[in-house]
Amino acid sequence: MVTGSQKTLFLPFEQGILDMPQAGKSFFACGLSADRLLEPEWKAALTCLQPWRPNWLALNKEGFRVEPRLATGTRFSGGLLLLGKHRGRNEAWFAELLARVEPGGWIVVSGDKKLGIDSFRKWVGNIAEISDRMSKNHAVAFWLQRPADLDDGFITALRPLASDIDEVFRTEPGMFSHGAIDKGSALLVPHMEKIVFGNVADLGAGWGYLAAQCLKYADRIKSIDLFEADYEALEAARGNMERLGASVPMAFNWHDVTSEKITGIYDTVIMNPPFHEGRTADVSLGQSFIAAAASRLKPGGRLLMVANRQLPYEVTLKALFKSVVTLEEAQGFKIFEAKK
């Protein structure tokens, strides 16, 4: 879905304030979703950075050049930034634009007024002179030329620092539960002892907290497959498992559980499924996760999941599993065990 802020992002070019990309010119874009209405010049010029798997899939399907992470050293004529809801990741992406765009190249930033575009513009204004701004579609766009006098050390200092938890787990802004263990996940962990065994799948694995807790029962676990839509979170999980010295075989799958099929067969599925799409609760996300778990569990296999108390997952669970038990209800969460 193309947002109003993405439409606003391209307005300075559509209105002739900035030049459309010419042949041989390249633009680096952070945070875009697929857009069939863009002129052909954009599709030819853009290289998109998009670590969120659903948006990566949509951009790839539309024929855009899109990567979850760019190779070191790639440079571009100009840059575009569509702000997301995570301030830290927005700052990291702006620093990436400064590192990648040639001096003098135009950088355009756009964001929804409700997502802090004005405060972000002030932050950018302390780094470089902003040329102008415009407002439309409940969004604001502003643009600037990449200064010529920025050294690598200055740009590196703009990137938000990673947050370590218990001196083991490294997390970064933009990831779910950045800088702290999620309360729901922590509530699920004590129930693992009686349930987790065999081949295990962690759906929506994030930076690997639940998978890491499974390692306490390594003597009865054959493998752990992690599935996560945020590429950066998945790479953090990979690093966290390496720091833990995990001996259990693991597979790290950059995967959209809601739209891509899972091929493995499992004895246990653990999960803390997402329930937000943007700012609104979306029960269908968790329902898709439950359906994916049910489809890949062996007969007799078990699902262990945590959900916010107000989300009505019981009907979906009972339709897909032979038995469903609420193991605990506390701190605004419910812990379910479901048997296939």
mmCIF file of C-alpha atoms in Angstrom:
data_model
loop_
_atom_site.group_PDB
_atom_site.id
_atom_site.type_symbol
_atom_site.label_atom_id
_atom_site.label_comp_id
_atom_site.label_asym_id
_atom_site.label_seq_id
_atom_site.Cartn_x
_atom_site.Cartn_y
_atom_site.Cartn_z
ATOM 1 C CA MET A 1 0.000 0.000 0.000
ATOM 2 C CA VAL A 2 1.339 3.410 -1.013
ATOM 3 C CA THR A 3 1.011 5.898 1.827
ATOM 4 C CA GLY A 4 0.309 9.611 1.613
ATOM 5 C CA SER A 5 3.823 10.278 2.835
ATOM 6 C CA GLN A 6 5.262 8.193 -0.023
ATOM 7 C CA LYS A 7 3.224 10.186 -2.546
ATOM 8 C CA THR A 8 4.513 13.385 -0.937
ATOM 9 C CA LEU A 9 8.101 12.100 -1.140
ATOM 10 C CA PHE A 10 8.049 12.368 -4.944
ATOM 11 C CA LEU A 11 6.194 15.711 -5.196
ATOM 12 C CA PRO A 12 9.331 17.923 -5.431
ATOM 13 C CA PHE A 13 10.252 15.992 -8.587
ATOM 14 C CA GLU A 14 6.728 15.886 -10.026
ATOM 15 C CA GLN A 15 6.373 19.658 -9.558
ATOM 16 C CA GLY A 16 9.710 20.397 -11.215
ATOM 17 C CA ILE A 17 11.394 21.734 -8.078
ATOM 18 C CA LEU A 18 14.007 19.002 -8.330
ATOM 19 C CA ASP A 19 15.108 17.255 -11.526
ATOM 20 C CA MET A 20 13.765 13.797 -12.328
ATOM 21 C CA PRO A 21 16.524 11.161 -12.476
ATOM 22 C CA GLN A 22 18.420 11.286 -15.747
ATOM 23 C CA ALA A 23 19.918 8.336 -17.615
ATOM 24 C CA GLY A 24 22.914 7.010 -15.747
ATOM 25 C CA LYS A 25 21.879 8.613 -12.454
ATOM 26 C CA SER A 26 21.111 6.441 -9.444
ATOM 27 C CA PHE A 27 18.993 7.061 -6.360
ATOM 28 C CA PHE A 28 19.163 5.211 -3.051
ATOM 29 C CA ALA A 29 15.759 4.872 -1.341
ATOM 30 C CA CYS A 30 15.108 3.750 2.225
ATOM 31 C CA GLY A 31 11.757 2.483 3.471
ATOM 32 C CA LEU A 32 9.671 2.503 0.274
ATOM 33 C CA SER A 33 6.745 0.211 -0.466
ATOM 34 C CA ALA A 34 5.787 -0.908 -3.989
ATOM 35 C CA ASP A 35 4.333 1.809 -6.214
ATOM 36 C CA ARG A 36 2.963 1.019 -9.674
ATOM 37 C CA LEU A 37 2.333 4.703 -10.390
ATOM 38 C CA LEU A 38 5.967 5.813 -10.432
ATOM 39 C CA GLU A 39 7.396 6.971 -13.724
ATOM 40 C CA PRO A 40 9.670 4.467 -15.529
ATOM 41 C CA GLU A 41 12.661 6.729 -14.834
ATOM 42 C CA TRP A 42 12.312 5.977 -11.136
ATOM 43 C CA LYS A 43 12.212 2.227 -11.509
ATOM 44 C CA ALA A 44 15.385 2.425 -13.617
ATOM 45 C CA ALA A 45 17.158 4.745 -11.151
ATOM 46 C CA LEU A 46 16.151 3.370 -7.755
ATOM 47 C CA THR A 47 17.934 0.927 -5.538
ATOM 48 C CA CYS A 48 15.701 0.294 -2.527
ATOM 49 C CA LEU A 49 16.806 -0.661 0.966
ATOM 50 C CA GLN A 50 13.949 -2.606 2.525
ATOM 51 C CA PRO A 51 14.593 -5.067 5.382
ATOM 52 C CA TRP A 52 10.865 -5.686 6.007
ATOM 53 C CA ARG A 53 10.071 -8.881 4.087
ATOM 54 C CA PRO A 54 6.461 -8.088 3.013
ATOM 55 C CA ASN A 55 7.548 -4.785 1.456
ATOM 56 C CA TRP A 56 10.657 -6.404 -0.054
ATOM 57 C CA LEU A 57 8.459 -9.039 -1.705
ATOM 58 C CA ALA A 58 6.097 -6.401 -3.108
ATOM 59 C CA LEU A 59 8.933 -4.246 -4.480
ATOM 60 C CA ASN A 60 10.657 -7.268 -5.976
ATOM 61 C CA LYS A 61 7.406 -8.382 -7.637
ATOM 62 C CA GLU A 62 7.037 -4.942 -9.249
ATOM 63 C CA GLY A 63 10.536 -5.188 -10.714
ATOM 64 C CA PHE A 64 12.425 -2.779 -8.434
ATOM 65 C CA ARG A 65 16.028 -3.345 -7.434
ATOM 66 C CA VAL A 66 15.633 -4.021 -3.721
ATOM 67 C CA GLU A 67 18.016 -5.288 -1.040
ATOM 68 C CA PRO A 68 17.593 -5.978 2.692
ATOM 69 C CA ARG A 69 21.122 -4.668 3.250
ATOM 70 C CA LEU A 70 23.462 -2.936 0.789
ATOM 71 C CA ALA A 71 26.976 -3.958 -0.083
ATOM 72 C CA THR A 72 29.749 -1.838 1.397
ATOM 73 C CA GLY A 73 30.962 1.047 -0.740
ATOM 74 C CA THR A 74 27.998 1.494 -3.086
ATOM 75 C CA ARG A 75 27.465 5.205 -3.934
ATOM 76 C CA PHE A 76 24.499 7.053 -5.481
ATOM 77 C CA SER A 77 23.615 10.347 -7.151
ATOM 78 C CA GLY A 78 20.749 11.099 -4.770
ATOM 79 C CA GLY A 79 18.677 9.661 -1.969
ATOM 80 C CA LEU A 80 15.122 9.252 -0.686
ATOM 81 C CA LEU A 81 13.940 8.473 2.837
ATOM 82 C CA LEU A 82 10.392 7.518 3.765
ATOM 83 C CA LEU A 83 10.129 7.725 7.526
ATOM 84 C CA GLY A 84 8.757 4.775 9.472
ATOM 85 C CA LYS A 85 7.469 4.617 13.023
ATOM 86 C CA HIS A 86 10.863 3.875 14.603
ATOM 87 C CA ARG A 87 12.891 7.049 15.194
ATOM 88 C CA GLY A 88 16.141 5.181 15.732
ATOM 89 C CA ARG A 89 15.912 3.301 12.455
ATOM 90 C CA ASN A 90 15.000 6.549 10.660
ATOM 91 C CA GLU A 91 18.159 8.156 12.050
ATOM 92 C CA ALA A 92 20.236 5.145 11.025
ATOM 93 C CA TRP A 93 18.821 5.316 7.503
ATOM 94 C CA PHE A 94 19.520 9.043 7.214
ATOM 95 C CA ALA A 95 23.124 8.379 8.248
ATOM 96 C CA GLU A 96 23.226 5.650 5.587
ATOM 97 C CA LEU A 97 22.049 8.168 2.998
ATOM 98 C CA LEU A 98 24.799 10.601 3.986
ATOM 99 C CA ALA A 99 27.335 7.789 3.646
ATOM 100 C CA ARG A 100 26.036 6.658 0.242
ATOM 101 C CA VAL A 101 24.982 9.834 -1.610
ATOM 102 C CA GLU A 102 27.666 11.770 -3.496
ATOM 103 C CA PRO A 103 28.468 15.270 -2.165
ATOM 104 C CA GLY A 104 26.016 17.760 -3.632
ATOM 105 C CA GLY A 105 23.418 15.092 -4.383
ATOM 106 C CA TRP A 106 19.825 15.773 -3.356
ATOM 107 C CA ILE A 107 18.298 13.919 -0.396
ATOM 108 C CA VAL A 108 14.511 14.080 0.055
ATOM 109 C CA VAL A 109 12.814 13.007 3.281
ATOM 110 C CA SER A 110 9.067 12.512 3.765
ATOM 111 C CA GLY A 111 6.950 11.399 6.696
ATOM 112 C CA ASP A 112 3.475 11.449 8.158
ATOM 113 C CA LYS A 113 2.833 14.409 10.435
ATOM 114 C CA LYS A 114 1.788 11.988 13.182
ATOM 115 C CA LEU A 115 5.110 10.111 12.971
ATOM 116 C CA GLY A 116 7.276 13.024 14.066
ATOM 117 C CA ILE A 117 8.388 14.433 10.713
ATOM 118 C CA ASP A 118 8.728 17.959 12.164
ATOM 119 C CA SER A 119 11.034 16.893 14.996
ATOM 120 C CA PHE A 120 13.026 14.775 12.543
ATOM 121 C CA ARG A 121 13.389 17.792 10.252
ATOM 122 C CA LYS A 122 14.788 19.819 13.160
ATOM 123 C CA TRP A 123 17.270 17.017 13.902
ATOM 124 C CA VAL A 124 18.407 16.970 10.266
ATOM 125 C CA GLY A 125 18.642 20.777 10.289
ATOM 126 C CA ASN A 126 21.365 20.519 12.928
ATOM 127 C CA ILE A 127 23.384 18.349 10.545
ATOM 128 C CA ALA A 128 22.925 20.108 7.219
ATOM 129 C CA GLU A 129 21.090 23.101 5.742
ATOM 130 C CA ILE A 130 17.584 22.224 4.561
ATOM 131 C CA SER A 131 16.703 23.836 1.237
ATOM 132 C CA ASP A 132 12.906 23.770 1.436
ATOM 133 C CA ARG A 133 9.823 21.828 2.482
ATOM 134 C CA MET A 134 6.240 21.154 1.368
ATOM 135 C CA SER A 135 3.141 19.681 2.959
ATOM 136 C CA LYS A 136 0.462 17.499 1.363
ATOM 137 C CA ASN A 137 -1.434 14.229 1.994
ATOM 138 C CA HIS A 138 -1.138 14.740 5.781
ATOM 139 C CA ALA A 139 2.624 14.486 5.316
ATOM 140 C CA VAL A 140 5.658 16.748 5.003
ATOM 141 C CA ALA A 141 8.589 16.450 2.619
ATOM 142 C CA PHE A 142 11.850 18.379 2.893
ATOM 143 C CA TRP A 143 15.059 18.257 0.911
ATOM 144 C CA LEU A 144 18.728 19.132 1.183
ATOM 145 C CA GLN A 145 22.004 18.668 -0.655
ATOM 146 C CA ARG A 146 24.457 16.229 0.823
ATOM 147 C CA PRO A 147 27.234 18.407 2.328
ATOM 148 C CA ALA A 148 30.724 17.899 0.989
ATOM 149 C CA ASP A 149 32.484 18.292 4.333
ATOM 150 C CA LEU A 150 31.105 15.290 6.282
ATOM 151 C CA ASP A 151 33.737 12.775 7.310
ATOM 152 C CA ASP A 152 33.099 9.107 8.084
ATOM 153 C CA GLY A 153 33.524 9.595 11.819
ATOM 154 C CA PHE A 154 30.830 12.272 11.940
ATOM 155 C CA ILE A 155 28.378 10.084 9.990
ATOM 156 C CA THR A 156 29.109 7.054 12.178
ATOM 157 C CA ALA A 157 28.374 9.117 15.285
ATOM 158 C CA LEU A 158 24.867 9.857 13.934
ATOM 159 C CA ARG A 159 23.909 6.183 13.951
ATOM 160 C CA PRO A 160 22.005 5.114 17.093
ATOM 161 C CA LEU A 161 23.907 2.729 19.315
ATOM 162 C CA ALA A 162 22.894 -0.893 19.717
ATOM 163 C CA SER A 163 21.403 -1.840 23.085
ATOM 164 C CA ASP A 164 22.760 -4.916 24.829
ATOM 165 C CA ILE A 165 20.593 -6.944 27.204
ATOM 166 C CA ASP A 166 22.209 -9.067 29.937
ATOM 167 C CA GLU A 167 25.523 -8.617 28.099
ATOM 168 C CA VAL A 168 24.365 -11.273 25.637
ATOM 169 C CA PHE A 169 21.590 -10.030 23.378
ATOM 170 C CA ARG A 170 22.387 -7.225 20.971
ATOM 171 C CA THR A 171 19.389 -5.281 19.679
ATOM 172 C CA GLU A 172 19.039 -2.184 17.520
ATOM 173 C CA PRO A 173 16.384 0.524 17.078
ATOM 174 C CA GLY A 174 13.490 -0.539 14.884
ATOM 175 C CA MET A 175 13.412 -4.123 16.099
ATOM 176 C CA PHE A 176 10.508 -5.434 18.150
ATOM 177 C CA SER A 177 11.319 -5.180 21.861
ATOM 178 C CA HIS A 178 14.492 -3.198 21.207
ATOM 179 C CA GLY A 179 16.532 -2.748 24.370
ATOM 180 C CA ALA A 180 14.316 -4.844 26.651
ATOM 181 C CA ILE A 181 12.911 -8.352 26.938
ATOM 182 C CA ASP A 182 9.237 -8.353 25.979
ATOM 183 C CA LYS A 183 7.000 -9.029 28.987
ATOM 184 C CA GLY A 184 4.853 -11.507 27.103
ATOM 185 C CA SER A 185 7.851 -13.491 25.907
ATOM 186 C CA ALA A 186 9.284 -13.563 29.424
ATOM 187 C CA LEU A 187 5.948 -14.900 30.701
ATOM 188 C CA LEU A 188 6.026 -17.710 28.139
ATOM 189 C CA VAL A 189 9.520 -18.951 28.990
ATOM 190 C CA PRO A 190 8.756 -20.907 32.227
ATOM 191 C CA HIS A 191 6.256 -23.053 30.304
ATOM 192 C CA MET A 192 8.911 -24.255 27.839
ATOM 193 C CA GLU A 193 10.316 -26.857 30.223
ATOM 194 C CA LYS A 194 7.321 -29.201 29.891
ATOM 195 C CA ILE A 195 6.584 -28.567 26.224
ATOM 196 C CA VAL A 196 9.592 -27.851 23.995
ATOM 197 C CA PHE A 197 11.185 -30.879 22.302
ATOM 198 C CA GLY A 198 12.342 -32.292 18.950
ATOM 199 C CA ASN A 199 12.398 -30.086 15.881
ATOM 200 C CA VAL A 200 11.359 -26.588 16.956
ATOM 201 C CA ALA A 201 10.142 -23.584 14.947
ATOM 202 C CA ASP A 202 10.123 -20.041 16.339
ATOM 203 C CA LEU A 203 7.678 -17.963 14.280
ATOM 204 C CA GLY A 204 8.316 -14.223 14.439
ATOM 205 C CA ALA A 205 11.627 -14.887 16.164
ATOM 206 C CA GLY A 206 12.760 -11.259 16.395
ATOM 207 C CA TRP A 207 16.291 -10.954 17.762
ATOM 208 C CA GLY A 208 16.166 -14.494 19.115
ATOM 209 C CA TYR A 209 15.067 -14.308 22.757
ATOM 210 C CA LEU A 210 12.662 -17.272 22.725
ATOM 211 C CA ALA A 211 14.965 -19.407 20.590
ATOM 212 C CA ALA A 212 17.780 -18.670 23.039
ATOM 213 C CA GLN A 213 15.661 -19.883 25.967
ATOM 214 C CA CYS A 214 15.086 -23.168 24.134
ATOM 215 C CA LEU A 215 18.813 -23.839 24.412
ATOM 216 C CA LYS A 216 18.302 -24.667 28.101
ATOM 217 C CA TYR A 217 16.710 -27.885 26.846
ATOM 218 C CA ALA A 218 19.286 -28.656 24.177
ATOM 219 C CA ASP A 219 19.486 -32.312 25.268
ATOM 220 C CA ARG A 220 15.988 -32.955 23.903
ATOM 221 C CA ILE A 221 15.972 -30.538 20.938
ATOM 222 C CA LYS A 222 17.055 -31.691 17.480
ATOM 223 C CA SER A 223 16.947 -28.345 15.697
ATOM 224 C CA ILE A 224 15.574 -24.794 15.885
ATOM 225 C CA ASP A 225 14.330 -22.933 12.816
ATOM 226 C CA LEU A 226 13.846 -19.184 13.256
ATOM 227 C CA PHE A 227 11.408 -17.317 10.984
ATOM 228 C CA GLU A 228 11.445 -13.512 11.021
ATOM 229 C CA ALA A 229 10.251 -10.798 8.590
ATOM 230 C CA ASP A 230 12.688 -8.088 9.768
ATOM 231 C CA TYR A 231 16.046 -8.832 8.154
ATOM 232 C CA GLU A 232 17.977 -6.747 10.680
ATOM 233 C CA ALA A 233 16.325 -8.522 13.630
ATOM 234 C CA LEU A 234 17.093 -11.903 12.058
ATOM 235 C CA GLU A 235 20.750 -10.975 11.617
ATOM 236 C CA ALA A 236 20.814 -9.830 15.237
ATOM 237 C CA ALA A 237 19.392 -13.225 16.238
ATOM 238 C CA ARG A 238 22.159 -14.934 14.276
ATOM 239 C CA GLY A 239 24.795 -12.925 16.117
ATOM 240 C CA ASN A 240 23.136 -13.490 19.485
ATOM 241 C CA MET A 241 23.119 -17.252 18.973
ATOM 242 C CA GLU A 242 26.778 -17.187 18.013
ATOM 243 C CA ARG A 243 27.590 -15.300 21.230
ATOM 244 C CA LEU A 244 25.666 -17.913 23.196
ATOM 245 C CA GLY A 245 27.680 -20.682 21.557
ATOM 246 C CA ALA A 246 24.528 -22.541 20.517
ATOM 247 C CA SER A 247 25.231 -26.213 19.848
ATOM 248 C CA VAL A 248 21.764 -27.070 18.487
ATOM 249 C CA PRO A 249 21.508 -26.933 14.663
ATOM 250 C CA MET A 250 19.762 -23.705 13.649
ATOM 251 C CA ALA A 251 18.343 -22.209 10.477
ATOM 252 C CA PHE A 252 17.684 -18.476 10.106
ATOM 253 C CA ASN A 253 14.845 -17.783 7.660
ATOM 254 C CA TRP A 254 14.036 -14.275 6.421
ATOM 255 C CA HIS A 255 10.373 -15.031 5.949
ATOM 256 C CA ASP A 256 6.881 -13.510 5.979
ATOM 257 C CA VAL A 257 4.854 -16.073 7.925
ATOM 258 C CA THR A 258 1.585 -14.452 6.812
ATOM 259 C CA SER A 259 2.198 -14.904 3.061
ATOM 260 C CA GLU A 260 5.023 -17.411 2.472
ATOM 261 C CA LYS A 261 4.669 -21.132 3.054
ATOM 262 C CA ILE A 262 6.873 -22.930 5.555
ATOM 263 C CA THR A 263 8.182 -26.269 4.351
ATOM 264 C CA GLY A 264 9.516 -27.908 7.538
ATOM 265 C CA ILE A 265 7.633 -30.285 9.833
ATOM 266 C CA TYR A 266 7.941 -29.646 13.574
ATOM 267 C CA ASP A 267 7.332 -31.212 16.948
ATOM 268 C CA THR A 268 7.049 -27.825 18.666
ATOM 269 C CA VAL A 269 6.201 -24.307 17.546
ATOM 270 C CA ILE A 270 6.820 -21.355 19.855
ATOM 271 C CA MET A 271 5.723 -17.835 19.083
ATOM 272 C CA ASN A 272 4.819 -14.358 20.228
ATOM 273 C CA PRO A 273 2.976 -13.263 17.077
ATOM 274 C CA PRO A 274 2.678 -9.619 16.008
ATOM 275 C CA PHE A 275 -0.682 -7.931 16.359
ATOM 276 C CA HIS A 276 -0.140 -4.469 14.889
ATOM 277 C CA GLU A 277 -0.181 -3.281 11.299
ATOM 278 C CA GLY A 278 0.886 0.329 11.633
ATOM 279 C CA ARG A 279 -0.976 1.914 14.534
ATOM 280 C CA THR A 280 -4.008 -0.380 14.617
ATOM 281 C CA ALA A 281 -4.447 -3.863 16.068
ATOM 282 C CA ASP A 282 -4.884 -6.535 13.396
ATOM 283 C CA VAL A 283 -6.139 -9.874 14.705
ATOM 284 C CA SER A 284 -5.579 -11.478 11.301
ATOM 285 C CA LEU A 285 -1.797 -11.335 11.795
ATOM 286 C CA GLY A 286 -1.922 -13.655 14.797
ATOM 287 C CA GLN A 287 -4.531 -15.829 13.085
ATOM 288 C CA SER A 288 -2.153 -16.287 10.140
ATOM 289 C CA PHE A 289 0.616 -17.319 12.531
ATOM 290 C CA ILE A 290 -1.675 -19.833 14.240
ATOM 291 C CA ALA A 291 -2.694 -21.301 10.875
ATOM 292 C CA ALA A 292 0.966 -21.574 9.812
ATOM 293 C CA ALA A 293 1.825 -23.370 13.057
ATOM 294 C CA ALA A 294 -1.082 -25.793 12.689
ATOM 295 C CA SER A 295 -0.113 -26.629 9.110
ATOM 296 C CA ARG A 296 3.492 -27.555 9.983
ATOM 297 C CA LEU A 297 3.111 -29.423 13.268
ATOM 298 C CA LYS A 298 3.202 -33.226 13.380
ATOM 299 C CA PRO A 299 0.181 -35.055 14.755
ATOM 300 C CA GLY A 300 0.597 -34.727 18.497
ATOM 301 C CA GLY A 301 2.865 -31.709 18.060
ATOM 302 C CA ARG A 302 2.421 -28.728 20.347
ATOM 303 C CA LEU A 303 2.121 -24.987 19.942
ATOM 304 C CA LEU A 304 3.197 -22.711 22.786
ATOM 305 C CA MET A 305 2.217 -19.094 22.241
ATOM 306 C CA VAL A 306 1.684 -15.837 24.097
ATOM 307 C CA ALA A 307 -0.852 -13.200 23.116
ATOM 308 C CA ASN A 308 -2.309 -10.012 24.506
ATOM 309 C CA ARG A 309 -5.267 -10.825 26.705
ATOM 310 C CA GLN A 310 -7.803 -8.854 24.654
ATOM 311 C CA LEU A 311 -7.063 -10.634 21.362
ATOM 312 C CA PRO A 312 -9.699 -13.301 20.553
ATOM 313 C CA TYR A 313 -7.517 -16.157 19.313
ATOM 314 C CA GLU A 314 -9.376 -18.965 21.099
ATOM 315 C CA VAL A 315 -11.821 -19.536 18.217
ATOM 316 C CA THR A 316 -8.991 -19.880 15.677
ATOM 317 C CA LEU A 317 -6.994 -22.174 17.947
ATOM 318 C CA LYS A 318 -9.937 -24.483 18.688
ATOM 319 C CA ALA A 319 -10.775 -24.749 14.988
ATOM 320 C CA LEU A 320 -7.268 -25.918 14.085
ATOM 321 C CA PHE A 321 -6.105 -27.970 17.101
ATOM 322 C CA LYS A 322 -7.475 -30.996 18.949
ATOM 323 C CA SER A 323 -7.034 -29.388 22.352
ATOM 324 C CA VAL A 324 -6.359 -25.863 23.577
ATOM 325 C CA VAL A 325 -5.413 -24.972 27.148
ATOM 326 C CA THR A 326 -4.817 -21.548 28.687
ATOM 327 C CA LEU A 327 -1.733 -22.168 30.811
ATOM 328 C CA GLU A 328 -1.543 -18.734 32.386
ATOM 329 C CA GLU A 329 -3.225 -15.346 32.286
ATOM 330 C CA ALA A 330 -1.244 -12.495 33.845
ATOM 331 C CA GLN A 331 0.143 -8.991 33.226
ATOM 332 C CA GLY A 332 -2.247 -8.482 30.314
ATOM 333 C CA PHE A 333 -1.169 -11.651 28.477
ATOM 334 C CA LYS A 334 -2.438 -15.196 27.892
ATOM 335 C CA ILE A 335 -0.239 -18.266 27.416
ATOM 336 C CA PHE A 336 -1.763 -21.014 25.260
ATOM 337 C CA GLU A 337 -0.773 -24.612 24.687
ATOM 338 C CA ALA A 338 -2.423 -26.206 21.682
ATOM 339 C CA LYS A 339 -1.998 -29.858 20.618
ATOM 340 C CA LYS A 340 -2.328 -30.968 17.009
#
